Short mmCIF file of C-alpha atoms in Angstrom, two decimals:
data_model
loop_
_atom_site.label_atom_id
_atom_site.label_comp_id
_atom_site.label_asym_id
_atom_site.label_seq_id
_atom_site.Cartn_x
_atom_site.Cartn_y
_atom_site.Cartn_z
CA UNK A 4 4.39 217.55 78.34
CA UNK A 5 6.16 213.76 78.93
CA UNK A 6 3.70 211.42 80.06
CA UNK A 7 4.26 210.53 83.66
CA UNK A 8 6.01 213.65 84.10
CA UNK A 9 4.62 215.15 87.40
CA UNK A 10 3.08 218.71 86.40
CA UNK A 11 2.82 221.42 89.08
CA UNK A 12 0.51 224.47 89.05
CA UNK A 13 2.07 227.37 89.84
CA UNK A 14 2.54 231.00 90.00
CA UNK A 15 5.91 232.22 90.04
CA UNK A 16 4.98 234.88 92.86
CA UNK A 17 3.19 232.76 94.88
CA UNK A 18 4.96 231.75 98.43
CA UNK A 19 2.95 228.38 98.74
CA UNK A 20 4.19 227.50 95.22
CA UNK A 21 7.68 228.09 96.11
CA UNK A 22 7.85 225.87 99.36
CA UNK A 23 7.08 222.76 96.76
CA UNK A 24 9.13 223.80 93.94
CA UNK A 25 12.27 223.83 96.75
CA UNK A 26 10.99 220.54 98.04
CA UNK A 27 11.20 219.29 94.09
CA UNK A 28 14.25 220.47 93.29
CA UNK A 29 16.36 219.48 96.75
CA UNK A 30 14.49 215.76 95.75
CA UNK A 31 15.47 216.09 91.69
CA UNK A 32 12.26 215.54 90.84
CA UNK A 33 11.85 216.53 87.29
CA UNK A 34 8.58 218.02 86.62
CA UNK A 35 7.33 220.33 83.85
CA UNK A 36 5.51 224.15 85.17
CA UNK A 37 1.74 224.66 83.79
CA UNK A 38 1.77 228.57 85.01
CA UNK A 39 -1.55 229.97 86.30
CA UNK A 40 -1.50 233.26 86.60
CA UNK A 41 -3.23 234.64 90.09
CA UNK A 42 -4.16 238.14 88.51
CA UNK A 43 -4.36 237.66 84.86
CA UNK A 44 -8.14 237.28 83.19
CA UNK A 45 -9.62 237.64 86.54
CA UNK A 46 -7.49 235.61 87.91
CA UNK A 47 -7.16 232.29 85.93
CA UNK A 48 -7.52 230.04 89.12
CA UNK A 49 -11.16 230.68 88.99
CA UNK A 50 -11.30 228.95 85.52
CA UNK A 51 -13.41 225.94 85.49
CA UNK A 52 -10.55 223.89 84.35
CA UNK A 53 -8.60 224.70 87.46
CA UNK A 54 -11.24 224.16 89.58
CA UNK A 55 -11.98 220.60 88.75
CA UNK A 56 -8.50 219.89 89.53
CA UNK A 57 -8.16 222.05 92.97
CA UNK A 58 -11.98 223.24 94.00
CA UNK A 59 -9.56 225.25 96.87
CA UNK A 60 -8.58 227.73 94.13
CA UNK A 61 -5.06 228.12 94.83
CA UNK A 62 -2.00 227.08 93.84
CA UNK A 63 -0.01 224.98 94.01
CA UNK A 64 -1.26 221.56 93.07
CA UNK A 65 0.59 219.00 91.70
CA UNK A 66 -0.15 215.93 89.48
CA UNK A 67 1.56 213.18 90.49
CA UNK A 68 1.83 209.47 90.58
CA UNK A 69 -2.06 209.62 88.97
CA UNK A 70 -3.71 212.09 91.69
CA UNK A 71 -3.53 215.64 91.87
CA UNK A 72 -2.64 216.84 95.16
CA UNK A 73 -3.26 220.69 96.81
CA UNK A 74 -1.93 222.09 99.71
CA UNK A 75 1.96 223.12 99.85
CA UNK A 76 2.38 220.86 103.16
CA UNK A 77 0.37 217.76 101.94
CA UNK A 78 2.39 217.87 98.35
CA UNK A 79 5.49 217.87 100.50
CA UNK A 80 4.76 215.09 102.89
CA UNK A 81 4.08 212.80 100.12
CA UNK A 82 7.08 213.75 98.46
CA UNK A 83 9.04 213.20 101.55
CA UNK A 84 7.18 209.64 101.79
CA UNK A 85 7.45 208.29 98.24
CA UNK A 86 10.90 210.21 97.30
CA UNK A 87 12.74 209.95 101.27
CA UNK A 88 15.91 211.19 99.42
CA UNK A 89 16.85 213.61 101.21
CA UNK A 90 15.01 213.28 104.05
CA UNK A 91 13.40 217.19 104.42
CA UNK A 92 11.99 215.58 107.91
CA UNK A 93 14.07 214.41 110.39
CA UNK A 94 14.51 210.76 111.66
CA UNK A 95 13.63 212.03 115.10
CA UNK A 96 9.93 212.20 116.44
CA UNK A 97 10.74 215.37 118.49
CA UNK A 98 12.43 217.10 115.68
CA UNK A 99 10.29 216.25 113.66
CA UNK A 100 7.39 217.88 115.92
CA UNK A 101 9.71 221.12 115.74
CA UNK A 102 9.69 221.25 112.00
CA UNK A 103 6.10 220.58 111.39
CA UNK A 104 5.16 223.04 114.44
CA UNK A 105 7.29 225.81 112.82
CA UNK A 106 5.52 224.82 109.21
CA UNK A 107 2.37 225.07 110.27
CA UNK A 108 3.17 227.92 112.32
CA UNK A 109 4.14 229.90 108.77
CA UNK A 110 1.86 227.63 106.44
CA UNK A 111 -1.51 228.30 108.98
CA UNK A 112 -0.21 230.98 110.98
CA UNK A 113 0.70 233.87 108.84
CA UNK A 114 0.72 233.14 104.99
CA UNK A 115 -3.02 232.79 104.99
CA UNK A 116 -3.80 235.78 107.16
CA UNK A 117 -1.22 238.16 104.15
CA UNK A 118 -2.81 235.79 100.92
CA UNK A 119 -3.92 238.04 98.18
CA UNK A 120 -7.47 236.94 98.64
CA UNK A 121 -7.66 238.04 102.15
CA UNK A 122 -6.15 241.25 100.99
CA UNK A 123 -8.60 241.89 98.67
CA UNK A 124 -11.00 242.35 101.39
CA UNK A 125 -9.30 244.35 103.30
CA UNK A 126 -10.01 248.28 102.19
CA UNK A 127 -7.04 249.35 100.32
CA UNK A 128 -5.46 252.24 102.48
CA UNK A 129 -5.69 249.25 104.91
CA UNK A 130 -4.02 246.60 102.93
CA UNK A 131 -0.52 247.13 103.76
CA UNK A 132 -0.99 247.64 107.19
CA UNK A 133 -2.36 244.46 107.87
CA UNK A 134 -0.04 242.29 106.03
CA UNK A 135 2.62 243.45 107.90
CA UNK A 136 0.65 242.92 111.30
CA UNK A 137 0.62 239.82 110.38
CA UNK A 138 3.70 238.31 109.14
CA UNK A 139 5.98 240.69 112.09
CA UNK A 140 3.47 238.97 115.04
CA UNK A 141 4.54 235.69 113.46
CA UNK A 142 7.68 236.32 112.80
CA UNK A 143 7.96 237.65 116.75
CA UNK A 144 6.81 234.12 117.65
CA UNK A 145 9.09 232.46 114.97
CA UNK A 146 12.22 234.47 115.76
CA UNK A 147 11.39 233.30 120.09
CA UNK A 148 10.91 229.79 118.44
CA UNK A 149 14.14 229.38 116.54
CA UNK A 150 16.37 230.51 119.48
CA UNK A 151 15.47 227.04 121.19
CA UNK A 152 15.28 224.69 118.11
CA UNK A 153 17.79 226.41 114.92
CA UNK A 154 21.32 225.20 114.11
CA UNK A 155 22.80 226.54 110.60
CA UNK A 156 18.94 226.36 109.83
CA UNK A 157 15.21 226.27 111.51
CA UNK A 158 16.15 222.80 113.30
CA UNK A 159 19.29 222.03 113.27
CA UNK A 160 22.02 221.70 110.73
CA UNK A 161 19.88 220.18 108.11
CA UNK A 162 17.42 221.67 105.22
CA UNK A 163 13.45 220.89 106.72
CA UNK A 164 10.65 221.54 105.61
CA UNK A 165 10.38 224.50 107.92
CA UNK A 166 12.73 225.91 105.56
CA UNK A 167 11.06 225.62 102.66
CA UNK A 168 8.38 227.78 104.48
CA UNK A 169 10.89 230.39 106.03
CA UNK A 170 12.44 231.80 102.67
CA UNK A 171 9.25 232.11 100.65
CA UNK A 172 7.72 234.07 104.23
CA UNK A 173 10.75 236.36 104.51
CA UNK A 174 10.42 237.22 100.43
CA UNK A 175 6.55 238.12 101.36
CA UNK A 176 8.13 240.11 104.09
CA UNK A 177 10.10 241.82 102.09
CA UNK A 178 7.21 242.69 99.44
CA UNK A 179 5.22 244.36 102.36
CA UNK A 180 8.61 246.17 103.40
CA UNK A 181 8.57 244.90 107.01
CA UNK A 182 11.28 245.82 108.90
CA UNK A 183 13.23 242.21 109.57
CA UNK A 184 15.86 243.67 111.69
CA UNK A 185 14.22 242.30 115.22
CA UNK A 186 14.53 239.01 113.98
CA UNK A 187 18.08 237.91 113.26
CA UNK A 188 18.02 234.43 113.13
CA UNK A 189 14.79 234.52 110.70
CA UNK A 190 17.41 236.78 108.98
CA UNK A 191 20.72 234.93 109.16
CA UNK A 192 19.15 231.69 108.24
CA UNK A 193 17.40 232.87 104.98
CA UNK A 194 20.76 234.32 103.49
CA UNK A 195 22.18 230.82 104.14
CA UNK A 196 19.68 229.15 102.42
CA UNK A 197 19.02 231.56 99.84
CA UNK A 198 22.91 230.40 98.56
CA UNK A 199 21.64 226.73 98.20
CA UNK A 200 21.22 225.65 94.67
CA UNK A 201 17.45 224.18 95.24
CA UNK A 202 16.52 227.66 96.81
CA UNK A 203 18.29 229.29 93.81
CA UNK A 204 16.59 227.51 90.90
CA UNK A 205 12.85 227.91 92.47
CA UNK A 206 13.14 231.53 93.18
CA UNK A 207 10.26 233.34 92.00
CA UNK A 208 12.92 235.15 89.85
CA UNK A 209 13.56 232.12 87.78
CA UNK A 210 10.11 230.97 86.68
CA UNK A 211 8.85 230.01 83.52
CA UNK A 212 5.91 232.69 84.01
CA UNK A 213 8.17 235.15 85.62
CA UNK A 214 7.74 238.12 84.04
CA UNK A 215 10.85 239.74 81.67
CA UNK A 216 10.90 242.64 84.17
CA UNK A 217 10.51 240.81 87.34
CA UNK A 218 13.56 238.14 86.33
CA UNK A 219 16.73 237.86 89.06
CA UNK B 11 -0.92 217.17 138.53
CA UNK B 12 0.81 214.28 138.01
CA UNK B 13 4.06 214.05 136.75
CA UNK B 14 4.96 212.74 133.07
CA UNK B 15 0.97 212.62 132.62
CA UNK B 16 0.54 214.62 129.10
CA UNK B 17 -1.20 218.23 129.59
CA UNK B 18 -3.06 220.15 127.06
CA UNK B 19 -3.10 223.90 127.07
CA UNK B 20 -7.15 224.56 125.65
CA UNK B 21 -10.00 226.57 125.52
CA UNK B 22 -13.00 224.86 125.62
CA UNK B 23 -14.24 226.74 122.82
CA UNK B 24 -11.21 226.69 120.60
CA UNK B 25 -11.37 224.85 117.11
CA UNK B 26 -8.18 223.92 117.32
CA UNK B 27 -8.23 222.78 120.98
CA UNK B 28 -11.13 220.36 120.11
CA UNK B 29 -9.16 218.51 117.26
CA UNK B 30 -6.39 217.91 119.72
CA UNK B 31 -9.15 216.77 122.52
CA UNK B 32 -10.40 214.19 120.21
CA UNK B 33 -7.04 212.63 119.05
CA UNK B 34 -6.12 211.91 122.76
CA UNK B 35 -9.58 210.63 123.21
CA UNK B 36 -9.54 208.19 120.11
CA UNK B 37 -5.93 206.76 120.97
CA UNK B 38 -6.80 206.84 124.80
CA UNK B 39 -3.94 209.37 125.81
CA UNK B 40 -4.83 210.41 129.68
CA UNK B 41 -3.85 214.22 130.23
CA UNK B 42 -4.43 217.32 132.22
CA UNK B 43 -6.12 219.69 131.06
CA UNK B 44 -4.87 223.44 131.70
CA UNK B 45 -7.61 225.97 130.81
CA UNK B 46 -6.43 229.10 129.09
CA UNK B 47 -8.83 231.33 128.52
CA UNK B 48 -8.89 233.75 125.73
CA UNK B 49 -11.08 236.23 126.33
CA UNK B 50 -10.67 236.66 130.25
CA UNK B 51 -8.12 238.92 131.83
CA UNK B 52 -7.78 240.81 128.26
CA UNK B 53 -7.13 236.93 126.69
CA UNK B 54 -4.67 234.59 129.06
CA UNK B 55 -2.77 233.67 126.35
CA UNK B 56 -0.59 236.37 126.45
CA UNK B 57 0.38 236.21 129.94
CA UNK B 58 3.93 236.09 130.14
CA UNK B 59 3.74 232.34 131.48
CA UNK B 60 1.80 231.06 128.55
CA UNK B 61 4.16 232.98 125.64
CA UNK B 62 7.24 231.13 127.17
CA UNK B 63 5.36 227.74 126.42
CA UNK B 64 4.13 229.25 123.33
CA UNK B 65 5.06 232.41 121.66
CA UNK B 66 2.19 232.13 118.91
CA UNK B 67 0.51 233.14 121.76
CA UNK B 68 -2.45 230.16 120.96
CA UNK B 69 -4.20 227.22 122.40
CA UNK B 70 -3.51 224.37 121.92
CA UNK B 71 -0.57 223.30 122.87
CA UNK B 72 0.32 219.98 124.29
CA UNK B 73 3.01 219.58 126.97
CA UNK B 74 4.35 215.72 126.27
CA UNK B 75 7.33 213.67 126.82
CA UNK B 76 9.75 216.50 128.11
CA UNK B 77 8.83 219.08 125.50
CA UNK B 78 5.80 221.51 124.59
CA UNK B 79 4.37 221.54 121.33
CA UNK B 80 2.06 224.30 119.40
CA UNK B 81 -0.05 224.26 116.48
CA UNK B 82 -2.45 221.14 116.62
CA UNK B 83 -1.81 219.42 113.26
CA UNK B 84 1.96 219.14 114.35
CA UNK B 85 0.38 217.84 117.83
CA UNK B 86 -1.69 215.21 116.47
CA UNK B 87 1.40 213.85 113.68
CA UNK B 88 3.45 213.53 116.79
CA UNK B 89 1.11 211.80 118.41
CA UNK B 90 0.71 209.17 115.32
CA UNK B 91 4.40 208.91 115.40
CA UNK B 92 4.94 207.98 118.64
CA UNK B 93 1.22 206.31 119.82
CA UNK B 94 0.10 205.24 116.30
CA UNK B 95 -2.60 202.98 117.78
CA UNK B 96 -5.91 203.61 116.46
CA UNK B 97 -3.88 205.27 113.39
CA UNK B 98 -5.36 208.29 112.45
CA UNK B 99 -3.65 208.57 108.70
CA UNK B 100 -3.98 206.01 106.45
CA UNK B 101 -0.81 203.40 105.66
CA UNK B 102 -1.06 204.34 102.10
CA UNK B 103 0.68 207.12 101.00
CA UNK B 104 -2.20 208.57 98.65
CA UNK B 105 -4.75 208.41 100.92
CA UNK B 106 -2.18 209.99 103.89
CA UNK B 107 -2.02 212.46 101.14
CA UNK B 108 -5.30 213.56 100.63
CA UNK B 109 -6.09 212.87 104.55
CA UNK B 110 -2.99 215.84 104.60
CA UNK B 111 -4.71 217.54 101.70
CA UNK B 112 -8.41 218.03 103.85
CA UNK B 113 -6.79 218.41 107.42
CA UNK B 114 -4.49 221.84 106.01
CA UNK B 115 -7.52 223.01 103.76
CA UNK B 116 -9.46 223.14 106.99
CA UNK B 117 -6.32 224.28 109.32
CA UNK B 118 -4.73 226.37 106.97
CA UNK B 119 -7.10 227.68 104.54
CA UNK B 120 -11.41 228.47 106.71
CA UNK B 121 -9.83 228.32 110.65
CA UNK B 122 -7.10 231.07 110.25
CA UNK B 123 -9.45 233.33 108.45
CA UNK B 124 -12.30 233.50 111.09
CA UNK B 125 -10.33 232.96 114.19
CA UNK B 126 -10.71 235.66 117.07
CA UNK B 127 -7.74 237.53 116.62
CA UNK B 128 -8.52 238.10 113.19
CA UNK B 129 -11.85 238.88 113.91
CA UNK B 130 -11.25 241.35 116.15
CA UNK B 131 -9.17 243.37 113.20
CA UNK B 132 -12.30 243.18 110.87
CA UNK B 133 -14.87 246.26 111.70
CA UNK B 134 -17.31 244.86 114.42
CA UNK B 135 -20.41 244.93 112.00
CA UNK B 136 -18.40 243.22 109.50
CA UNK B 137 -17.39 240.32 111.57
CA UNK B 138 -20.36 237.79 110.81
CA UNK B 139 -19.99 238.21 107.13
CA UNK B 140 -16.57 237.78 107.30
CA UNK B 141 -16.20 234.84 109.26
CA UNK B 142 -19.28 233.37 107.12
CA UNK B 143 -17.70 234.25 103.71
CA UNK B 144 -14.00 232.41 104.96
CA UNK B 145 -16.46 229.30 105.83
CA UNK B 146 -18.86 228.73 103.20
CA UNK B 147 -16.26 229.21 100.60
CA UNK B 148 -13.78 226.74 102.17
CA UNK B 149 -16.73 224.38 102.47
CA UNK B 150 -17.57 224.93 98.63
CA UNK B 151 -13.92 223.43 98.01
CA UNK B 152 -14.16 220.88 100.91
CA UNK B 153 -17.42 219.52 100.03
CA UNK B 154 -16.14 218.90 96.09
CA UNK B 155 -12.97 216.99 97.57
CA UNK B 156 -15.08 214.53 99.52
CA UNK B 157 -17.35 213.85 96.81
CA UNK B 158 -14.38 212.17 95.48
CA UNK B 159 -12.59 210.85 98.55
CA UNK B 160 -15.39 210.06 101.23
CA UNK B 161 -16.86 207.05 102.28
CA UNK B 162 -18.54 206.84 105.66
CA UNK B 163 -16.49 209.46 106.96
CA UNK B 164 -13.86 212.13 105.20
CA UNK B 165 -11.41 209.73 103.45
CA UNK B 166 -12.87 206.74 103.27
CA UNK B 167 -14.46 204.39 106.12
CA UNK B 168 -11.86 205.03 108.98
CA UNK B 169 -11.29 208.11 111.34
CA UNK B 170 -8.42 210.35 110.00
CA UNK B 171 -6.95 213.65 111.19
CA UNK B 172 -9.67 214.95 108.14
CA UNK B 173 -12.51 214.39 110.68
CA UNK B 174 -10.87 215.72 113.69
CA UNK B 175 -10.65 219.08 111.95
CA UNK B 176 -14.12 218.52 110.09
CA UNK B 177 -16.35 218.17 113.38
CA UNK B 178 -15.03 221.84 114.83
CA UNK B 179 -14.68 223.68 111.59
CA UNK B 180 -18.85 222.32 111.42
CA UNK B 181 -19.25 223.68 114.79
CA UNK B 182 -17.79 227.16 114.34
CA UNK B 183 -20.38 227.17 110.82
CA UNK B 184 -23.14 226.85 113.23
CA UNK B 185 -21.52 229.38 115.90
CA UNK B 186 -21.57 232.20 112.85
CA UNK B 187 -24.68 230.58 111.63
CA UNK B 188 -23.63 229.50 108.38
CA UNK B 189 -26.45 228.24 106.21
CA UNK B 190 -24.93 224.01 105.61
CA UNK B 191 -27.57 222.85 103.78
CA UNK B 192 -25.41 223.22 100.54
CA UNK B 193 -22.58 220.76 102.06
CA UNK B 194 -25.05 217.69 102.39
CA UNK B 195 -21.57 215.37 102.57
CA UNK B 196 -20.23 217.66 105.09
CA UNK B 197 -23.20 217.55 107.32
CA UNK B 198 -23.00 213.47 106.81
CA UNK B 199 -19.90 213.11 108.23
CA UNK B 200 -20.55 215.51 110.78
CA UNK B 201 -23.37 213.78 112.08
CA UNK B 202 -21.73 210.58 111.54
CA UNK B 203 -18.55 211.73 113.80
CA UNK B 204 -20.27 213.10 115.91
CA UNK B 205 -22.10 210.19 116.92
CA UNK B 206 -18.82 208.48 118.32
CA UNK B 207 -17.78 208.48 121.68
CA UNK B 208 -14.19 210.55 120.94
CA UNK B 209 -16.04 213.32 119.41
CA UNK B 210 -18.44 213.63 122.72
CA UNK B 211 -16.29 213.36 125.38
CA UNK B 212 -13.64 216.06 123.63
CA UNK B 213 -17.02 218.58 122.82
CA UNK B 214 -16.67 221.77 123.80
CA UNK B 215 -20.22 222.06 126.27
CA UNK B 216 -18.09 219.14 128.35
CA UNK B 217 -14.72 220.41 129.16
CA UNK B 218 -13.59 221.41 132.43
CA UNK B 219 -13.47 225.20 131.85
CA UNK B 220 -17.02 224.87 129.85
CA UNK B 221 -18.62 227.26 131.76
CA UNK B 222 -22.48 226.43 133.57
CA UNK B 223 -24.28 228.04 130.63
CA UNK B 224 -22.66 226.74 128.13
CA UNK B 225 -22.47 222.19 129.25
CA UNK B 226 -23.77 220.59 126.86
#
């Protein structure tokens, strides 16, 4: 790896890791992948290597600028502060409230409540069940949301950072086969972002440590 | 109520509620306070009233300068934006980050996870251990950050959004009596915070739906 280089650990299946490889790639920040594999040996964020760089156990983290940074939503606010080009916030204090409502709405609201470590202590037969529970009660929220604040996308006619939560939640959606039909403009505004390049390029598809059977 | 004055939507018992309280308190933001209580009347937050102000169907959220906003991290960046005096992130951008970094691993990764309407999904004997399990282990991470980022409070010596999530993610520890003795740094701050006039006033035994029993 290039010194300097910023490095992000990832997994390419992992939602939060998407939402900052989006973020990198709308910026053209070049950055090289170290993979970490969420099921593999255990589950290799649980190595003590990891650790000492994110004690949360999760991915992603990124090095950058001489720190290593976790959290999806902090890695992309200090992109958006030391890389402003393009702006994934918008100049607006109000809109900007909208966007980082809606995040955190996704980001605190129903990712955490579907994670695979939450599943895993949920009794199997169960598993399912609950993951949909939770991402269709924030997606009923979301959807009721959206009709006040979205344009061609969550806020507006520009790409926020409330995007670069939506498409990684609706592919989670999709895994746990929830039915997305109540919510069409969760739905129309994920196919139009899904044809952007930056969504393109970081799809969980298109990983380094995507699987051979797994690639789009 | 008086018009144009701010109003919170809360519960005096509410995590998330409390960060809000004490962000208003520290920059000195009068408000209203509109009690919504969640376990009364089968939980008012799902009156049809409150789900038009917001569908997540959660406290808090703030109703401020002609709009209403949910989810109290997006509350309290809006209020930097547009009140940023006493600032409560840092003005450099590595610091904001890891000031980000602590305020989502507390909002994002140990509140979601023991939060009543979670709870109330997890068998009833099961709850404590649940709710304990989602805390200690975020505290494991939380207390290795701020061996590396705290001074006299989370991020160093000033009062960041980090400390208005630490002080009620402490106080829902002690609620499911999680043992802190392992999170000596933790417990600093905590004591530290709490000592300051913000943290009082905002405290959940001194709000104005704190019921008899439960003023502190």
């Amino acid at each position: 790896m290039q010194a300097g280089k910023p490095v992000l650990y990832s997994y390419f299946r992992s939602s939060c890791s998407w939402r900052v490889r989006i973020a990198l790639a709308l910026k053209g920040i070049d950055y090289d992948t170290a993979p970490v594999n969420l099921i593999k040996d255990g589950g290799q964020q649980f190595s003590d290597e990891f650790q000492a760089l994110n004690p949360m156990k999760q991915v992603p983290a990124l090095k950058i600028d001489g720190m290593t940074i976790g959290q999806s939503l902090a890695i992309i606010e200090y992109l958006e502060e030391t890389r402003p080009t393009p702006r994934l916030l918008p100049q607006d204090p109000k809109k900007r409230a909208l966007v980082r409502m809606i995040s955190d709405l996704i980001a605190g609201g129903i990712q955490p409540l579907q994670n695979l470590s939450v599943l895993r202590q949920v009794e199997e037969q169960q598993r399912l069940a609950w993951a949909q529970k939770a991402i269709s009660s924030g997606f009923n929220a979301l959807e009721a949301i959206l009709r006040g604040t979205a344009g061609k996308y969550c806020v507006g006619d520009e790409v926020t950072m409330a995007d670069l939560c939506l498409v990684p939640q609706v592919a989670n959606a999709d895994r746990f086969k929830v039915d997305v039909s109540p919510y069409p403009i969760i739905s129309r505004i994920n196919r139009s972002l899904l044809a952007l390049d930056a969504f393109q390029v970081s799809h969980p598809g298109r990983q380094p440590d995507t699987p051979p059977e797994m690639r789009a």
